[in-house]
Short mmCIF file of C-alpha atoms and ligand atoms in Angstrom, two decimals:
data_model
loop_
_atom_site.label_atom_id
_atom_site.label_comp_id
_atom_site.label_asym_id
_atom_site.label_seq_id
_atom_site.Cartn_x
_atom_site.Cartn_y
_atom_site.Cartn_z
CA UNK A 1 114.52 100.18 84.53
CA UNK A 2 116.58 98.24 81.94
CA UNK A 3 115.49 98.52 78.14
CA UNK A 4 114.51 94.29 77.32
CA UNK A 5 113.96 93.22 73.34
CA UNK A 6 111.02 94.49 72.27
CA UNK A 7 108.94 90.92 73.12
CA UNK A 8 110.37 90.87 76.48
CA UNK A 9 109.71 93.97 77.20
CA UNK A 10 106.33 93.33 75.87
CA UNK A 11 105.74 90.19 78.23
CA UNK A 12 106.64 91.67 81.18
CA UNK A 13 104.36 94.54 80.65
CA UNK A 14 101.62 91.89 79.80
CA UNK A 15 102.32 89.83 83.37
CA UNK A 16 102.55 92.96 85.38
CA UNK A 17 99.09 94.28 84.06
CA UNK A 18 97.69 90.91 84.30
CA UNK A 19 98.74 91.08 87.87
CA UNK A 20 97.42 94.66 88.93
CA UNK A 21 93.94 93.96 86.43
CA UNK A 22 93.61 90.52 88.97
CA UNK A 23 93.89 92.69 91.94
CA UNK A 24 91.57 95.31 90.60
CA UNK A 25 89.33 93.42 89.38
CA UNK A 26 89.20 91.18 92.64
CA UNK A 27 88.05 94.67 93.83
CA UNK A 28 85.47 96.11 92.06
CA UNK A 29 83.50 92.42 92.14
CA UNK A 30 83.52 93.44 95.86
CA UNK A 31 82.85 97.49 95.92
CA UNK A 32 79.14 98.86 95.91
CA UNK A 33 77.96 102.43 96.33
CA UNK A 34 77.09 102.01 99.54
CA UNK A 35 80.73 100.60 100.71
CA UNK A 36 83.86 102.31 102.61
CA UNK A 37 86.95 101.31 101.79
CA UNK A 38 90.36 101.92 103.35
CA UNK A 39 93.97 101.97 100.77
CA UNK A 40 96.52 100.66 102.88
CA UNK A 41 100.05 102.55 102.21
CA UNK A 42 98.30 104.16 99.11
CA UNK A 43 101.61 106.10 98.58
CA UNK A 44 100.72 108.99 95.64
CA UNK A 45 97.00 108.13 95.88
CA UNK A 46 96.47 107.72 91.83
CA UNK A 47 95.13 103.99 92.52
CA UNK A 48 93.17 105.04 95.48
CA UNK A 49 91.30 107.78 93.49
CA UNK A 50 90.83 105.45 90.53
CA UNK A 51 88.72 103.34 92.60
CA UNK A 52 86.70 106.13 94.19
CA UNK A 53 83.98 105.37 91.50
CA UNK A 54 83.10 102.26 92.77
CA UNK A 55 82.77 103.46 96.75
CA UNK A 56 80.86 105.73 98.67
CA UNK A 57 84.08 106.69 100.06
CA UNK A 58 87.81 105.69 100.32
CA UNK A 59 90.13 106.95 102.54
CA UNK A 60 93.75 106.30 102.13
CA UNK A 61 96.58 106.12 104.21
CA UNK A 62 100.35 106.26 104.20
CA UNK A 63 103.43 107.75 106.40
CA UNK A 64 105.08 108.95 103.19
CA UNK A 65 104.36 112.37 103.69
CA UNK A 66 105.62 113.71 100.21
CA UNK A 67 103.53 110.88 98.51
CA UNK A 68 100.87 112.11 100.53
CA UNK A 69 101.01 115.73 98.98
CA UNK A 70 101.33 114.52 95.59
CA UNK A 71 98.06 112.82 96.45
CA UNK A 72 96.42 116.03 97.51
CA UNK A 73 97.32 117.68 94.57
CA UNK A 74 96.28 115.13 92.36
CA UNK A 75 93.32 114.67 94.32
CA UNK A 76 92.25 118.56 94.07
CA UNK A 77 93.27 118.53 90.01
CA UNK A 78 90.86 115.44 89.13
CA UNK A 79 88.29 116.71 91.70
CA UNK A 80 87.34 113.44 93.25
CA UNK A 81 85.32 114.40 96.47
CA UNK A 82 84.65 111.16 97.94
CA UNK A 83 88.55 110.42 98.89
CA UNK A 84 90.45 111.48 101.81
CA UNK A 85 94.04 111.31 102.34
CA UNK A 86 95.49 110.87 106.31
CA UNK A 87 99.43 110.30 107.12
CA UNK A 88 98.89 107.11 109.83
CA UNK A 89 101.38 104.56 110.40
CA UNK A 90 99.24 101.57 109.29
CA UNK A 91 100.17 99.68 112.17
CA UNK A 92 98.47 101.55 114.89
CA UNK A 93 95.73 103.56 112.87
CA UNK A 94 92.95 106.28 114.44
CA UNK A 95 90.42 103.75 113.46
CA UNK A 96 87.62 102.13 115.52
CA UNK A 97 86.81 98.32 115.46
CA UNK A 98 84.87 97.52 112.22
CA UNK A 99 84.74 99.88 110.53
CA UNK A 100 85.90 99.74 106.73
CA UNK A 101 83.64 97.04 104.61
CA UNK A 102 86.56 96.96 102.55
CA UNK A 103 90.80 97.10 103.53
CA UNK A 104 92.99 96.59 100.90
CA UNK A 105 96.98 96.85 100.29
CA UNK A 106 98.35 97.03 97.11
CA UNK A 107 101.95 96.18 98.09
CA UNK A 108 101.45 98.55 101.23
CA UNK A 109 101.86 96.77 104.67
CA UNK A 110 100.46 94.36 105.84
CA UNK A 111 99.57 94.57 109.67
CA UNK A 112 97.13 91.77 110.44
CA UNK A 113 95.86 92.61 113.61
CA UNK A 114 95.01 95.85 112.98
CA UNK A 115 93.87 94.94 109.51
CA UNK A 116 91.37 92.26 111.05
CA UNK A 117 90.42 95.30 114.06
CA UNK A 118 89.36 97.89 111.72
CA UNK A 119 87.20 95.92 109.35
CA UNK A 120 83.76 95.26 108.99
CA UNK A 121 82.78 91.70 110.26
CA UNK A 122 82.00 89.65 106.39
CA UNK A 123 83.81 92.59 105.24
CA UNK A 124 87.27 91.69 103.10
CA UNK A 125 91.00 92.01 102.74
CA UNK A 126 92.76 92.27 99.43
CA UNK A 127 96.63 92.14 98.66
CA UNK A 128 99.31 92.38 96.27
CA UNK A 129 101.36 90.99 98.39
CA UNK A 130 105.59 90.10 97.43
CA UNK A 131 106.28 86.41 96.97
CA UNK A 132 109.18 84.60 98.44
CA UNK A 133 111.01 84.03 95.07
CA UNK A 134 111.20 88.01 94.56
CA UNK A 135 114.43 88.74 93.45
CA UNK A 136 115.60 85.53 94.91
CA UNK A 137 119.40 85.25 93.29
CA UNK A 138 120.06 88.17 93.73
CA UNK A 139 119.62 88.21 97.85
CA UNK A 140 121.28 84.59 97.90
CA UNK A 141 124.55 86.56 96.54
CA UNK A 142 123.98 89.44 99.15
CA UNK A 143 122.75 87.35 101.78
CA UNK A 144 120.78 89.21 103.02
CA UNK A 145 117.48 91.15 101.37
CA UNK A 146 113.75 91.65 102.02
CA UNK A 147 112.05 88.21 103.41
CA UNK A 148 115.26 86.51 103.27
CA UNK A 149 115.35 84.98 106.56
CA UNK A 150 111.74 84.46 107.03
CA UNK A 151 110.58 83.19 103.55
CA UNK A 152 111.85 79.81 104.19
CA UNK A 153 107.85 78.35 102.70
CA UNK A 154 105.21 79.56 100.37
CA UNK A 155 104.74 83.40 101.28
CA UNK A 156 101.43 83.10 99.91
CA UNK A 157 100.98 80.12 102.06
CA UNK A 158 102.52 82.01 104.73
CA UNK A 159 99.76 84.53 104.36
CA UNK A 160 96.59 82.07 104.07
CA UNK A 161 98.16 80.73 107.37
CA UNK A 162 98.02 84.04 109.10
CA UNK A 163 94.93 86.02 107.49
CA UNK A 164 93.28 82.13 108.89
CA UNK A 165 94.59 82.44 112.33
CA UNK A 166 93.58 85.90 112.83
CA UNK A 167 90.18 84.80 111.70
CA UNK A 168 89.56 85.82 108.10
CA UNK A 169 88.31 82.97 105.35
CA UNK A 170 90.76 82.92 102.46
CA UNK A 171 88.69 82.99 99.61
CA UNK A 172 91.40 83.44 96.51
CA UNK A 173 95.14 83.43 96.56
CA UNK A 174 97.10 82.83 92.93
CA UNK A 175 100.73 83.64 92.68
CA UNK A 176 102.20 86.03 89.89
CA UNK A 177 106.28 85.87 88.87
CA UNK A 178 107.67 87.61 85.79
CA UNK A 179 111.11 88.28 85.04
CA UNK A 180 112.61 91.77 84.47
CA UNK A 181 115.85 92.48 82.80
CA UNK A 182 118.07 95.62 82.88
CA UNK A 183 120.20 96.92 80.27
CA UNK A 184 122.94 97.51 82.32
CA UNK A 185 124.81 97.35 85.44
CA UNK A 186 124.27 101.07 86.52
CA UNK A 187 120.45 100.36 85.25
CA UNK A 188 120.32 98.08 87.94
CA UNK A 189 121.98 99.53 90.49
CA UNK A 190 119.31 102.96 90.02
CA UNK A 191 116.34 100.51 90.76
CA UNK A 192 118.13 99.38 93.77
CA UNK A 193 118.19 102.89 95.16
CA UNK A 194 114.59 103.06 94.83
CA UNK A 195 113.09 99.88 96.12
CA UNK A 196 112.94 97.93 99.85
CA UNK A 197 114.65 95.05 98.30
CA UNK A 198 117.38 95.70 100.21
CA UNK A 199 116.55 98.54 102.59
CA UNK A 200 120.21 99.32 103.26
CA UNK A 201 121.00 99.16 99.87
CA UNK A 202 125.03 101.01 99.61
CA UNK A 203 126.19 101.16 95.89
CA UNK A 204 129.76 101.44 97.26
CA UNK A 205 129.45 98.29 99.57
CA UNK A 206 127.64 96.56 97.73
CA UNK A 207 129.42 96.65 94.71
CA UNK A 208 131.79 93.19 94.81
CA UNK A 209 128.02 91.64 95.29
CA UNK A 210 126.35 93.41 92.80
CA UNK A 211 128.93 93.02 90.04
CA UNK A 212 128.95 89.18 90.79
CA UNK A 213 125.29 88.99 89.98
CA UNK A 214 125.28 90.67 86.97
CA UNK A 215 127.99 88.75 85.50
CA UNK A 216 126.06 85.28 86.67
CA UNK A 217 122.49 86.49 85.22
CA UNK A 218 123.67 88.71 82.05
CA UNK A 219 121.54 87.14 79.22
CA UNK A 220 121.07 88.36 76.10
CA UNK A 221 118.19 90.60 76.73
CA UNK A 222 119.90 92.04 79.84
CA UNK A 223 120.60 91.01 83.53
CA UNK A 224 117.60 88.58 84.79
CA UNK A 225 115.78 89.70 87.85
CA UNK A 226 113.17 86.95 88.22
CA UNK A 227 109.90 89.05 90.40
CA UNK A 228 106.93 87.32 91.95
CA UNK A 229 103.77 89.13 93.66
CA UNK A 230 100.50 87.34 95.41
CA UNK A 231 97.14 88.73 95.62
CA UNK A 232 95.44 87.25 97.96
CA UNK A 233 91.82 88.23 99.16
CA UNK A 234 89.98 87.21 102.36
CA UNK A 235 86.72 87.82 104.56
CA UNK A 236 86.41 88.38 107.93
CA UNK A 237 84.17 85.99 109.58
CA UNK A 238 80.38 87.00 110.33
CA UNK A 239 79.76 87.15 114.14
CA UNK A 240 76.98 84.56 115.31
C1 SAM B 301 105.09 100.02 97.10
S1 SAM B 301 104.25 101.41 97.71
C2 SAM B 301 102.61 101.07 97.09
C3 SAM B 301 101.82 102.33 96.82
C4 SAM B 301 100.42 102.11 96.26
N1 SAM B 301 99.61 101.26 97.12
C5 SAM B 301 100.50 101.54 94.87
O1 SAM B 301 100.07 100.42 94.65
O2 SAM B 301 100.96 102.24 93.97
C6 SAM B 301 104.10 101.06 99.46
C7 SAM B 301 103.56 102.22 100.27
O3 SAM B 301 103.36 101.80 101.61
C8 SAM B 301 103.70 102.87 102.47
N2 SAM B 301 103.98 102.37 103.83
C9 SAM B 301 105.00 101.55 104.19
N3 SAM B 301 104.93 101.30 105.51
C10 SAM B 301 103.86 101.97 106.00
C11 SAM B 301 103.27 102.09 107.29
N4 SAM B 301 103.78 101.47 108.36
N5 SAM B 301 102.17 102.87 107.41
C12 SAM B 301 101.63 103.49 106.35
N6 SAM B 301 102.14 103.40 105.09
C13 SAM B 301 103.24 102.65 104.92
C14 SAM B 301 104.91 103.52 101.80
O4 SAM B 301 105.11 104.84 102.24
C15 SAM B 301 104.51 103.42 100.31
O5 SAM B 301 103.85 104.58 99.86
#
């Protein structure tokens, strides 16, 4: 990423721990000792294992193999016993009906049904979900970009409206948007490599549109990329 002044740069670090410390915190107020959670697309595992304290187990799950050795390795270094890793595609997991107390994604996927199959009923759902002003310029200049077509309302509404309908009780939902800035054009165009912003990302082709933006949005702590995240957290009704 960019280098921002030294108070932006400072901000943004502030909003994005503010965010993750929300969703973790959201968490732990739910774990217990006696709980199983599932880590929905827990990619290198290093969140999943942090919250291993607070569960009798966690298992998490991700078709990234690679991320899912790191997570081995990581996993046999700190010694944490009570985590498993499995490559599943979390649309169609190995899972029977009810059976996690907890799910969570922290901007993993987000398969409802499946999600509302596998847990517990008055177990929860937690999110970091990405909001529908994420990088929002910068798609209007491509045209094209992750949500762009769908996000026409709220995505956090969007997501009350379907955890609701699939028949979870949303019980917190708060938006999160900070703004990033990069140093440079080639700065920018790295992160792009990296990221699902655009999945078909092509420097070369995407150059004319690229360029464009960072002449519009070139401040004076960098080129503005405004972000914005959700967390939203939910509970599957109780069967009467
Ligand atoms: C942005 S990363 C988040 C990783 C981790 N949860 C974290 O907060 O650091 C999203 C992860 O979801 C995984 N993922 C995407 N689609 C998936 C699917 N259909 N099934 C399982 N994992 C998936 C990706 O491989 C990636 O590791």
């Amino acid at each position: 990423m960019g280098r921002p002044g030294l108070m932006g740069n400072a901000l943004l670090i502030i909003l994005r721990a503010i965010l993750k410390a929300v969703f973790e915190m959201k968490l732990v107020e739910l774990s217990g000792k006696e709980k199983g959670a599932l880590d929905v697309g827990c990619g290198d595992g290093g969140f999943t294992m942090r919250m291993a304290a607070h569960f009798r187990k966690v298992i998490g799950i991700d078709n990234g193999e690679e991320r899912l050795k790191l997570a081995e390795v990581e996993k046999r270094t700190l010694g944490v016993e009570n985590v498993r890793f499995e490559k599943q595609d979390a649309q169609h997991t190995t899972f029977a009906e009810d059976t996690f107390d907890i799910v969570y994604s922290r901007r993993g996927p987000t398969f409802y049904d499946e999600l509302f199959r596998i847990t517990k009923s008055g177990g929860y759902f937690l999110t970091i979900g990405i909001g529908e002003k994420d990088a929002w310029g910068l798609k209007e200049f491509f045209g094209r970009g992750q949500g762009f077509w769908t996000w026409k309302t709220s995505a956090l509404a969007q997501a009350k409206e379907i955890l609701q309908r699939k028949g979870f009780v949303v019980l917190y939902g708060q938006d999160f948007l900070f703004d990033e800035y990069y140093a440079s054009y080639d700065d920018l165009n790295r992160f792009l490599q990296g990221v699902p912003i655009f999945e078909d990302f092509d420097s070369e082709k995407d150059r004319r549109h690229l360029e464009a933006y960072a002449a519009k949005f070139q401040t004076d702590k960098g080129i503005h990329l405004p972000r914005h995240r959700f967390v939203a957290v939910a509970m599957k009704e109780r069967e009467v």
